[in-house]
Amino acid sequence: MAGAYTLWQWQRDRQNKQQNATRSLLAALSGAAMGVALTTVQWLPLLTLFRSLSRAGLTAADAATESLQATQAITLLITDRGGNYESMLYVGVGVLALALLGFLSNWRERWLWAATVLFALWYALGSNGALWVLLIRVLPPLTWLRVPPRIWLLGIFALIVLAGYGLQTLYDPTQRAALRRLIPRLSIGVISVGVAL
């Protein structure tokens, strides 16, 4: 996610013809190099012990344990109290409404965050969705990362960022005036979905 965000930000800087686009890319690359260096103590022994680890023998079926069912997507809007914590998607209706407002207020600038949410949801389906099945064929080491719904942490992060943009939209008088029609429509849409569910 950090790599995708870095490339996206660099592309935006380049398109806006900002002079510091190269400098920001170099800063991101040096940060990535520092991250690799600081985590060497973890990943280098892992690579040397790879063959003897139990996860090396995981099958795709083992790795796909607790994959989300498509019907569990409803738990985005309705909490499943007492359900399996691995498959809980609920972040709160307030966060969802603010995230939707944040995305709709400037979708051209914030599409990466919405794409992250959709990617995380699709990947979380695991063996019940085509994305995870395709990715483990292309990148077999992904089977080490058991329980595909754990990627929802990225989805939560992206929703929080979008909700922050939504809250900023509500507090900014110029944006609030521009969105005077969108906010009531969005509210009616969220309430309608809630009542329907």
mmCIF file with all atom_site columns, C-alpha atoms in Angstrom:
data_model
loop_
_atom_site.group_PDB
_atom_site.id
_atom_site.type_symbol
_atom_site.label_atom_id
_atom_site.label_alt_id
_atom_site.label_comp_id
_atom_site.label_asym_id
_atom_site.label_entity_id
_atom_site.label_seq_id
_atom_site.pdbx_PDB_ins_code
_atom_site.Cartn_x
_atom_site.Cartn_y
_atom_site.Cartn_z
_atom_site.occupancy
_atom_site.B_iso_or_equiv
_atom_site.pdbx_formal_charge
_atom_site.auth_seq_id
_atom_site.auth_comp_id
_atom_site.auth_asym_id
_atom_site.auth_atom_id
_atom_site.pdbx_PDB_model_num
ATOM 1   C CA . MET A 1 1   ? 0.000   0.000   0.000   1.00 0.00 ? 1   MET A CA 1
ATOM 2   C CA . ALA A 1 2   ? 2.838   2.352   0.865   1.00 0.00 ? 2   ALA A CA 1
ATOM 3   C CA . GLY A 1 3   ? 4.463   1.633   -2.499  1.00 0.00 ? 3   GLY A CA 1
ATOM 4   C CA . ALA A 1 4   ? 1.228   2.203   -4.413  1.00 0.00 ? 4   ALA A CA 1
ATOM 5   C CA . TYR A 1 5   ? 0.629   5.462   -2.555  1.00 0.00 ? 5   TYR A CA 1
ATOM 6   C CA . THR A 1 6   ? 4.175   6.641   -3.256  1.00 0.00 ? 6   THR A CA 1
ATOM 7   C CA . LEU A 1 7   ? 3.831   5.990   -6.993  1.00 0.00 ? 7   LEU A CA 1
ATOM 8   C CA . TRP A 1 8   ? 0.399   7.649   -7.046  1.00 0.00 ? 8   TRP A CA 1
ATOM 9   C CA . GLN A 1 9   ? 1.700   10.745  -5.229  1.00 0.00 ? 9   GLN A CA 1
ATOM 10  C CA . TRP A 1 10  ? 4.751   10.939  -7.501  1.00 0.00 ? 10  TRP A CA 1
ATOM 11  C CA . GLN A 1 11  ? 2.526   10.704  -10.590 1.00 0.00 ? 11  GLN A CA 1
ATOM 12  C CA . ARG A 1 12  ? 0.314   13.516  -9.236  1.00 0.00 ? 12  ARG A CA 1
ATOM 13  C CA . ASP A 1 13  ? 3.348   15.699  -8.530  1.00 0.00 ? 13  ASP A CA 1
ATOM 14  C CA . ARG A 1 14  ? 4.624   15.062  -12.046 1.00 0.00 ? 14  ARG A CA 1
ATOM 15  C CA . GLN A 1 15  ? 1.266   15.909  -13.618 1.00 0.00 ? 15  GLN A CA 1
ATOM 16  C CA . ASN A 1 16  ? 1.060   19.118  -11.594 1.00 0.00 ? 16  ASN A CA 1
ATOM 17  C CA . LYS A 1 17  ? 4.572   19.921  -12.814 1.00 0.00 ? 17  LYS A CA 1
ATOM 18  C CA . GLN A 1 18  ? 5.806   20.444  -9.303  1.00 0.00 ? 18  GLN A CA 1
ATOM 19  C CA . GLN A 1 19  ? 9.538   20.914  -9.167  1.00 0.00 ? 19  GLN A CA 1
ATOM 20  C CA . ASN A 1 20  ? 9.960   18.620  -6.176  1.00 0.00 ? 20  ASN A CA 1
ATOM 21  C CA . ALA A 1 21  ? 8.466   15.495  -7.811  1.00 0.00 ? 21  ALA A CA 1
ATOM 22  C CA . THR A 1 22  ? 11.915  13.937  -8.230  1.00 0.00 ? 22  THR A CA 1
ATOM 23  C CA . ARG A 1 23  ? 12.908  14.948  -4.724  1.00 0.00 ? 23  ARG A CA 1
ATOM 24  C CA . SER A 1 24  ? 9.744   13.403  -3.246  1.00 0.00 ? 24  SER A CA 1
ATOM 25  C CA . LEU A 1 25  ? 10.378  10.160  -5.159  1.00 0.00 ? 25  LEU A CA 1
ATOM 26  C CA . LEU A 1 26  ? 13.975  10.047  -3.906  1.00 0.00 ? 26  LEU A CA 1
ATOM 27  C CA . ALA A 1 27  ? 12.763  10.656  -0.348  1.00 0.00 ? 27  ALA A CA 1
ATOM 28  C CA . ALA A 1 28  ? 10.255  7.803   -0.688  1.00 0.00 ? 28  ALA A CA 1
ATOM 29  C CA . LEU A 1 29  ? 12.892  5.462   -2.097  1.00 0.00 ? 29  LEU A CA 1
ATOM 30  C CA . SER A 1 30  ? 15.325  6.312   0.701   1.00 0.00 ? 30  SER A CA 1
ATOM 31  C CA . GLY A 1 31  ? 12.516  5.686   3.208   1.00 0.00 ? 31  GLY A CA 1
ATOM 32  C CA . ALA A 1 32  ? 11.836  2.307   1.591   1.00 0.00 ? 32  ALA A CA 1
ATOM 33  C CA . ALA A 1 33  ? 15.554  1.450   1.721   1.00 0.00 ? 33  ALA A CA 1
ATOM 34  C CA . MET A 1 34  ? 15.645  2.402   5.392   1.00 0.00 ? 34  MET A CA 1
ATOM 35  C CA . GLY A 1 35  ? 12.567  0.243   6.032   1.00 0.00 ? 35  GLY A CA 1
ATOM 36  C CA . VAL A 1 36  ? 14.227  -2.732  4.342   1.00 0.00 ? 36  VAL A CA 1
ATOM 37  C CA . ALA A 1 37  ? 17.421  -2.169  6.329   1.00 0.00 ? 37  ALA A CA 1
ATOM 38  C CA . LEU A 1 38  ? 15.597  -1.878  9.662   1.00 0.00 ? 38  LEU A CA 1
ATOM 39  C CA . THR A 1 39  ? 13.558  -5.035  9.067   1.00 0.00 ? 39  THR A CA 1
ATOM 40  C CA . THR A 1 40  ? 16.487  -7.135  7.835   1.00 0.00 ? 40  THR A CA 1
ATOM 41  C CA . VAL A 1 41  ? 16.688  -8.721  11.278  1.00 0.00 ? 41  VAL A CA 1
ATOM 42  C CA . GLN A 1 42  ? 13.242  -10.238 10.606  1.00 0.00 ? 42  GLN A CA 1
ATOM 43  C CA . TRP A 1 43  ? 13.121  -11.111 6.911   1.00 0.00 ? 43  TRP A CA 1
ATOM 44  C CA . LEU A 1 44  ? 16.700  -12.376 6.431   1.00 0.00 ? 44  LEU A CA 1
ATOM 45  C CA . PRO A 1 45  ? 16.377  -15.229 8.988   1.00 0.00 ? 45  PRO A CA 1
ATOM 46  C CA . LEU A 1 46  ? 12.912  -15.930 7.609   1.00 0.00 ? 46  LEU A CA 1
ATOM 47  C CA . LEU A 1 47  ? 14.356  -16.458 4.130   1.00 0.00 ? 47  LEU A CA 1
ATOM 48  C CA . THR A 1 48  ? 17.084  -18.759 5.437   1.00 0.00 ? 48  THR A CA 1
ATOM 49  C CA . LEU A 1 49  ? 14.600  -20.837 7.465   1.00 0.00 ? 49  LEU A CA 1
ATOM 50  C CA . PHE A 1 50  ? 11.930  -20.809 4.754   1.00 0.00 ? 50  PHE A CA 1
ATOM 51  C CA . ARG A 1 51  ? 12.220  -24.501 3.823   1.00 0.00 ? 51  ARG A CA 1
ATOM 52  C CA . SER A 1 52  ? 11.888  -25.748 7.390   1.00 0.00 ? 52  SER A CA 1
ATOM 53  C CA . LEU A 1 53  ? 8.921   -23.574 8.371   1.00 0.00 ? 53  LEU A CA 1
ATOM 54  C CA . SER A 1 54  ? 5.504   -25.176 8.600   1.00 0.00 ? 54  SER A CA 1
ATOM 55  C CA . ARG A 1 55  ? 3.999   -22.403 6.487   1.00 0.00 ? 55  ARG A CA 1
ATOM 56  C CA . ALA A 1 56  ? 6.122   -23.475 3.520   1.00 0.00 ? 56  ALA A CA 1
ATOM 57  C CA . GLY A 1 57  ? 3.904   -26.536 3.177   1.00 0.00 ? 57  GLY A CA 1
ATOM 58  C CA . LEU A 1 58  ? 0.575   -24.695 3.386   1.00 0.00 ? 58  LEU A CA 1
ATOM 59  C CA . THR A 1 59  ? -1.826  -25.559 0.608   1.00 0.00 ? 59  THR A CA 1
ATOM 60  C CA . ALA A 1 60  ? -4.109  -22.973 -0.937  1.00 0.00 ? 60  ALA A CA 1
ATOM 61  C CA . ALA A 1 61  ? -7.040  -24.515 0.946   1.00 0.00 ? 61  ALA A CA 1
ATOM 62  C CA . ASP A 1 62  ? -5.154  -24.155 4.254   1.00 0.00 ? 62  ASP A CA 1
ATOM 63  C CA . ALA A 1 63  ? -4.242  -20.544 3.502   1.00 0.00 ? 63  ALA A CA 1
ATOM 64  C CA . ALA A 1 64  ? -7.813  -19.672 2.522   1.00 0.00 ? 64  ALA A CA 1
ATOM 65  C CA . THR A 1 65  ? -9.188  -20.625 5.917   1.00 0.00 ? 65  THR A CA 1
ATOM 66  C CA . GLU A 1 66  ? -11.950 -18.317 7.159   1.00 0.00 ? 66  GLU A CA 1
ATOM 67  C CA . SER A 1 67  ? -12.358 -16.592 3.779   1.00 0.00 ? 67  SER A CA 1
ATOM 68  C CA . LEU A 1 68  ? -15.291 -14.210 3.724   1.00 0.00 ? 68  LEU A CA 1
ATOM 69  C CA . GLN A 1 69  ? -18.568 -15.286 2.216   1.00 0.00 ? 69  GLN A CA 1
ATOM 70  C CA . ALA A 1 70  ? -20.087 -12.704 -0.135  1.00 0.00 ? 70  ALA A CA 1
ATOM 71  C CA . THR A 1 71  ? -23.102 -12.422 2.171   1.00 0.00 ? 71  THR A CA 1
ATOM 72  C CA . GLN A 1 72  ? -20.829 -11.315 5.024   1.00 0.00 ? 72  GLN A CA 1
ATOM 73  C CA . ALA A 1 73  ? -20.293 -7.997  3.247   1.00 0.00 ? 73  ALA A CA 1
ATOM 74  C CA . ILE A 1 74  ? -23.499 -6.881  4.973   1.00 0.00 ? 74  ILE A CA 1
ATOM 75  C CA . THR A 1 75  ? -21.481 -6.670  8.184   1.00 0.00 ? 75  THR A CA 1
ATOM 76  C CA . LEU A 1 76  ? -20.071 -3.410  6.836   1.00 0.00 ? 76  LEU A CA 1
ATOM 77  C CA . LEU A 1 77  ? -23.400 -1.837  7.818   1.00 0.00 ? 77  LEU A CA 1
ATOM 78  C CA . ILE A 1 78  ? -24.637 -4.125  10.583  1.00 0.00 ? 78  ILE A CA 1
ATOM 79  C CA . THR A 1 79  ? -22.329 -5.326  13.311  1.00 0.00 ? 79  THR A CA 1
ATOM 80  C CA . ASP A 1 80  ? -22.146 -9.045  13.972  1.00 0.00 ? 80  ASP A CA 1
ATOM 81  C CA . ARG A 1 81  ? -21.858 -9.100  17.759  1.00 0.00 ? 81  ARG A CA 1
ATOM 82  C CA . GLY A 1 82  ? -20.331 -12.338 18.932  1.00 0.00 ? 82  GLY A CA 1
ATOM 83  C CA . GLY A 1 83  ? -19.302 -13.308 15.401  1.00 0.00 ? 83  GLY A CA 1
ATOM 84  C CA . ASN A 1 84  ? -15.877 -14.437 14.290  1.00 0.00 ? 84  ASN A CA 1
ATOM 85  C CA . TYR A 1 85  ? -13.447 -11.554 14.798  1.00 0.00 ? 85  TYR A CA 1
ATOM 86  C CA . GLU A 1 86  ? -11.519 -12.568 11.667  1.00 0.00 ? 86  GLU A CA 1
ATOM 87  C CA . SER A 1 87  ? -14.504 -11.765 9.472   1.00 0.00 ? 87  SER A CA 1
ATOM 88  C CA . MET A 1 88  ? -15.789 -8.571  11.099  1.00 0.00 ? 88  MET A CA 1
ATOM 89  C CA . LEU A 1 89  ? -15.953 -5.697  8.642   1.00 0.00 ? 89  LEU A CA 1
ATOM 90  C CA . TYR A 1 90  ? -18.003 -3.209  10.673  1.00 0.00 ? 90  TYR A CA 1
ATOM 91  C CA . VAL A 1 91  ? -16.397 0.215   11.065  1.00 0.00 ? 91  VAL A CA 1
ATOM 92  C CA . GLY A 1 92  ? -19.511 2.192   11.932  1.00 0.00 ? 92  GLY A CA 1
ATOM 93  C CA . VAL A 1 93  ? -22.146 3.869   9.815   1.00 0.00 ? 93  VAL A CA 1
ATOM 94  C CA . GLY A 1 94  ? -20.710 7.286   10.661  1.00 0.00 ? 94  GLY A CA 1
ATOM 95  C CA . VAL A 1 95  ? -17.305 6.368   9.274   1.00 0.00 ? 95  VAL A CA 1
ATOM 96  C CA . LEU A 1 96  ? -18.902 4.904   6.140   1.00 0.00 ? 96  LEU A CA 1
ATOM 97  C CA . ALA A 1 97  ? -21.060 7.996   5.567   1.00 0.00 ? 97  ALA A CA 1
ATOM 98  C CA . LEU A 1 98  ? -18.105 10.355  6.065   1.00 0.00 ? 98  LEU A CA 1
ATOM 99  C CA . ALA A 1 99  ? -15.914 8.178   3.840   1.00 0.00 ? 99  ALA A CA 1
ATOM 100 C CA . LEU A 1 100 ? -18.528 8.247   1.091   1.00 0.00 ? 100 LEU A CA 1
ATOM 101 C CA . LEU A 1 101 ? -18.825 12.021  1.430   1.00 0.00 ? 101 LEU A CA 1
ATOM 102 C CA . GLY A 1 102 ? -15.037 12.364  1.361   1.00 0.00 ? 102 GLY A CA 1
ATOM 103 C CA . PHE A 1 103 ? -14.821 10.289  -1.807  1.00 0.00 ? 103 PHE A CA 1
ATOM 104 C CA . LEU A 1 104 ? -17.720 11.967  -3.622  1.00 0.00 ? 104 LEU A CA 1
ATOM 105 C CA . SER A 1 105 ? -16.546 15.485  -2.762  1.00 0.00 ? 105 SER A CA 1
ATOM 106 C CA . ASN A 1 106 ? -13.383 15.013  -4.846  1.00 0.00 ? 106 ASN A CA 1
ATOM 107 C CA . TRP A 1 107 ? -13.257 11.544  -6.349  1.00 0.00 ? 107 TRP A CA 1
ATOM 108 C CA . ARG A 1 108 ? -10.522 12.362  -8.860  1.00 0.00 ? 108 ARG A CA 1
ATOM 109 C CA . GLU A 1 109 ? -8.092  13.113  -6.038  1.00 0.00 ? 109 GLU A CA 1
ATOM 110 C CA . ARG A 1 110 ? -9.186  10.256  -3.760  1.00 0.00 ? 110 ARG A CA 1
ATOM 111 C CA . TRP A 1 111 ? -9.856  7.289   -6.037  1.00 0.00 ? 111 TRP A CA 1
ATOM 112 C CA . LEU A 1 112 ? -6.812  5.394   -4.718  1.00 0.00 ? 112 LEU A CA 1
ATOM 113 C CA . TRP A 1 113 ? -8.383  5.136   -1.247  1.00 0.00 ? 113 TRP A CA 1
ATOM 114 C CA . ALA A 1 114 ? -11.683 3.870   -2.637  1.00 0.00 ? 114 ALA A CA 1
ATOM 115 C CA . ALA A 1 115 ? -9.803  1.372   -4.810  1.00 0.00 ? 115 ALA A CA 1
ATOM 116 C CA . THR A 1 116 ? -7.953  0.177   -1.698  1.00 0.00 ? 116 THR A CA 1
ATOM 117 C CA . VAL A 1 117 ? -11.265 -0.478  0.082   1.00 0.00 ? 117 VAL A CA 1
ATOM 118 C CA . LEU A 1 118 ? -12.627 -2.416  -2.904  1.00 0.00 ? 118 LEU A CA 1
ATOM 119 C CA . PHE A 1 119 ? -9.363  -4.363  -3.309  1.00 0.00 ? 119 PHE A CA 1
ATOM 120 C CA . ALA A 1 120 ? -9.337  -5.307  0.383   1.00 0.00 ? 120 ALA A CA 1
ATOM 121 C CA . LEU A 1 121 ? -12.971 -6.458  0.243   1.00 0.00 ? 121 LEU A CA 1
ATOM 122 C CA . TRP A 1 122 ? -12.391 -8.511  -2.896  1.00 0.00 ? 122 TRP A CA 1
ATOM 123 C CA . TYR A 1 123 ? -9.172  -10.048 -1.569  1.00 0.00 ? 123 TYR A CA 1
ATOM 124 C CA . ALA A 1 124 ? -10.860 -10.864 1.768   1.00 0.00 ? 124 ALA A CA 1
ATOM 125 C CA . LEU A 1 125 ? -13.231 -13.186 -0.088  1.00 0.00 ? 125 LEU A CA 1
ATOM 126 C CA . GLY A 1 126 ? -10.242 -15.514 -0.431  1.00 0.00 ? 126 GLY A CA 1
ATOM 127 C CA . SER A 1 127 ? -11.194 -18.760 -2.127  1.00 0.00 ? 127 SER A CA 1
ATOM 128 C CA . ASN A 1 128 ? -14.728 -17.400 -2.627  1.00 0.00 ? 128 ASN A CA 1
ATOM 129 C CA . GLY A 1 129 ? -13.490 -14.654 -4.948  1.00 0.00 ? 129 GLY A CA 1
ATOM 130 C CA . ALA A 1 130 ? -11.444 -14.693 -8.137  1.00 0.00 ? 130 ALA A CA 1
ATOM 131 C CA . LEU A 1 131 ? -8.810  -12.139 -7.043  1.00 0.00 ? 131 LEU A CA 1
ATOM 132 C CA . TRP A 1 132 ? -7.183  -14.166 -4.258  1.00 0.00 ? 132 TRP A CA 1
ATOM 133 C CA . VAL A 1 133 ? -7.209  -17.349 -6.368  1.00 0.00 ? 133 VAL A CA 1
ATOM 134 C CA . LEU A 1 134 ? -5.484  -15.507 -9.226  1.00 0.00 ? 134 LEU A CA 1
ATOM 135 C CA . LEU A 1 135 ? -2.920  -13.809 -6.971  1.00 0.00 ? 135 LEU A CA 1
ATOM 136 C CA . ILE A 1 136 ? -1.783  -17.012 -5.265  1.00 0.00 ? 136 ILE A CA 1
ATOM 137 C CA . ARG A 1 137 ? -1.182  -18.556 -8.683  1.00 0.00 ? 137 ARG A CA 1
ATOM 138 C CA . VAL A 1 138 ? 0.947   -15.594 -9.713  1.00 0.00 ? 138 VAL A CA 1
ATOM 139 C CA . LEU A 1 139 ? 2.603   -15.139 -6.278  1.00 0.00 ? 139 LEU A CA 1
ATOM 140 C CA . PRO A 1 140 ? 2.627   -18.508 -4.450  1.00 0.00 ? 140 PRO A CA 1
ATOM 141 C CA . PRO A 1 141 ? 4.324   -17.044 -1.316  1.00 0.00 ? 141 PRO A CA 1
ATOM 142 C CA . LEU A 1 142 ? 1.002   -15.292 -0.592  1.00 0.00 ? 142 LEU A CA 1
ATOM 143 C CA . THR A 1 143 ? -0.203  -18.605 0.824   1.00 0.00 ? 143 THR A CA 1
ATOM 144 C CA . TRP A 1 144 ? 2.047   -17.868 3.815   1.00 0.00 ? 144 TRP A CA 1
ATOM 145 C CA . LEU A 1 145 ? -0.395  -15.125 4.758   1.00 0.00 ? 145 LEU A CA 1
ATOM 146 C CA . ARG A 1 146 ? -3.252  -17.230 6.036   1.00 0.00 ? 146 ARG A CA 1
ATOM 147 C CA . VAL A 1 147 ? -6.790  -15.894 6.579   1.00 0.00 ? 147 VAL A CA 1
ATOM 148 C CA . PRO A 1 148 ? -7.379  -13.507 3.645   1.00 0.00 ? 148 PRO A CA 1
ATOM 149 C CA . PRO A 1 149 ? -9.838  -11.263 5.587   1.00 0.00 ? 149 PRO A CA 1
ATOM 150 C CA . ARG A 1 150 ? -6.926  -9.897  7.586   1.00 0.00 ? 150 ARG A CA 1
ATOM 151 C CA . ILE A 1 151 ? -6.218  -7.602  4.649   1.00 0.00 ? 151 ILE A CA 1
ATOM 152 C CA . TRP A 1 152 ? -9.294  -5.675  5.767   1.00 0.00 ? 152 TRP A CA 1
ATOM 153 C CA . LEU A 1 153 ? -6.916  -3.685  7.986   1.00 0.00 ? 153 LEU A CA 1
ATOM 154 C CA . LEU A 1 154 ? -5.899  -1.846  4.805   1.00 0.00 ? 154 LEU A CA 1
ATOM 155 C CA . GLY A 1 155 ? -9.569  -1.292  3.982   1.00 0.00 ? 155 GLY A CA 1
ATOM 156 C CA . ILE A 1 156 ? -10.168 0.177   7.446   1.00 0.00 ? 156 ILE A CA 1
ATOM 157 C CA . PHE A 1 157 ? -7.169  2.462   7.041   1.00 0.00 ? 157 PHE A CA 1
ATOM 158 C CA . ALA A 1 158 ? -8.419  3.697   3.654   1.00 0.00 ? 158 ALA A CA 1
ATOM 159 C CA . LEU A 1 159 ? -11.932 4.268   5.068   1.00 0.00 ? 159 LEU A CA 1
ATOM 160 C CA . ILE A 1 160 ? -10.467 6.320   7.926   1.00 0.00 ? 160 ILE A CA 1
ATOM 161 C CA . VAL A 1 161 ? -8.525  8.478   5.459   1.00 0.00 ? 161 VAL A CA 1
ATOM 162 C CA . LEU A 1 162 ? -11.666 9.004   3.349   1.00 0.00 ? 162 LEU A CA 1
ATOM 163 C CA . ALA A 1 163 ? -13.707 9.761   6.494   1.00 0.00 ? 163 ALA A CA 1
ATOM 164 C CA . GLY A 1 164 ? -11.116 12.395  7.412   1.00 0.00 ? 164 GLY A CA 1
ATOM 165 C CA . TYR A 1 165 ? -11.600 13.993  4.003   1.00 0.00 ? 165 TYR A CA 1
ATOM 166 C CA . GLY A 1 166 ? -15.368 13.838  4.557   1.00 0.00 ? 166 GLY A CA 1
ATOM 167 C CA . LEU A 1 167 ? -15.072 15.550  7.937   1.00 0.00 ? 167 LEU A CA 1
ATOM 168 C CA . GLN A 1 168 ? -12.817 18.176  6.386   1.00 0.00 ? 168 GLN A CA 1
ATOM 169 C CA . THR A 1 169 ? -15.490 18.756  3.733   1.00 0.00 ? 169 THR A CA 1
ATOM 170 C CA . LEU A 1 170 ? -18.124 19.327  6.415   1.00 0.00 ? 170 LEU A CA 1
ATOM 171 C CA . TYR A 1 171 ? -15.941 21.847  8.260   1.00 0.00 ? 171 TYR A CA 1
ATOM 172 C CA . ASP A 1 172 ? -14.779 23.762  5.184   1.00 0.00 ? 172 ASP A CA 1
ATOM 173 C CA . PRO A 1 173 ? -17.374 26.470  4.409   1.00 0.00 ? 173 PRO A CA 1
ATOM 174 C CA . THR A 1 174 ? -16.482 26.714  0.707   1.00 0.00 ? 174 THR A CA 1
ATOM 175 C CA . GLN A 1 175 ? -16.733 22.968  0.134   1.00 0.00 ? 175 GLN A CA 1
ATOM 176 C CA . ARG A 1 176 ? -19.864 22.748  2.266   1.00 0.00 ? 176 ARG A CA 1
ATOM 177 C CA . ALA A 1 177 ? -21.533 25.383  0.080   1.00 0.00 ? 177 ALA A CA 1
ATOM 178 C CA . ALA A 1 178 ? -20.532 23.511  -3.064  1.00 0.00 ? 178 ALA A CA 1
ATOM 179 C CA . LEU A 1 179 ? -21.930 20.274  -1.648  1.00 0.00 ? 179 LEU A CA 1
ATOM 180 C CA . ARG A 1 180 ? -25.183 21.688  -0.311  1.00 0.00 ? 180 ARG A CA 1
ATOM 181 C CA . ARG A 1 181 ? -27.182 19.372  -2.596  1.00 0.00 ? 181 ARG A CA 1
ATOM 182 C CA . LEU A 1 182 ? -24.923 16.325  -2.248  1.00 0.00 ? 182 LEU A CA 1
ATOM 183 C CA . ILE A 1 183 ? -25.060 16.057  1.566   1.00 0.00 ? 183 ILE A CA 1
ATOM 184 C CA . PRO A 1 184 ? -28.881 15.708  1.824   1.00 0.00 ? 184 PRO A CA 1
ATOM 185 C CA . ARG A 1 185 ? -28.926 13.223  -1.062  1.00 0.00 ? 185 ARG A CA 1
ATOM 186 C CA . LEU A 1 186 ? -26.134 11.221  0.525   1.00 0.00 ? 186 LEU A CA 1
ATOM 187 C CA . SER A 1 187 ? -27.959 11.249  3.869   1.00 0.00 ? 187 SER A CA 1
ATOM 188 C CA . ILE A 1 188 ? -31.191 10.067  2.230   1.00 0.00 ? 188 ILE A CA 1
ATOM 189 C CA . GLY A 1 189 ? -29.264 7.316   0.421   1.00 0.00 ? 189 GLY A CA 1
ATOM 190 C CA . VAL A 1 190 ? -27.562 6.077   3.604   1.00 0.00 ? 190 VAL A CA 1
ATOM 191 C CA . ILE A 1 191 ? -30.838 6.146   5.570   1.00 0.00 ? 191 ILE A CA 1
ATOM 192 C CA . SER A 1 192 ? -32.643 4.314   2.750   1.00 0.00 ? 192 SER A CA 1
ATOM 193 C CA . VAL A 1 193 ? -30.009 1.592   2.625   1.00 0.00 ? 193 VAL A CA 1
ATOM 194 C CA . GLY A 1 194 ? -30.155 1.268   6.406   1.00 0.00 ? 194 GLY A CA 1
ATOM 195 C CA . VAL A 1 195 ? -33.941 0.965   6.423   1.00 0.00 ? 195 VAL A CA 1
ATOM 196 C CA . ALA A 1 196 ? -33.844 -1.541  3.550   1.00 0.00 ? 196 ALA A CA 1
ATOM 197 C CA . LEU A 1 197 ? -31.334 -3.699  5.398   1.00 0.00 ? 197 LEU A CA 1
#
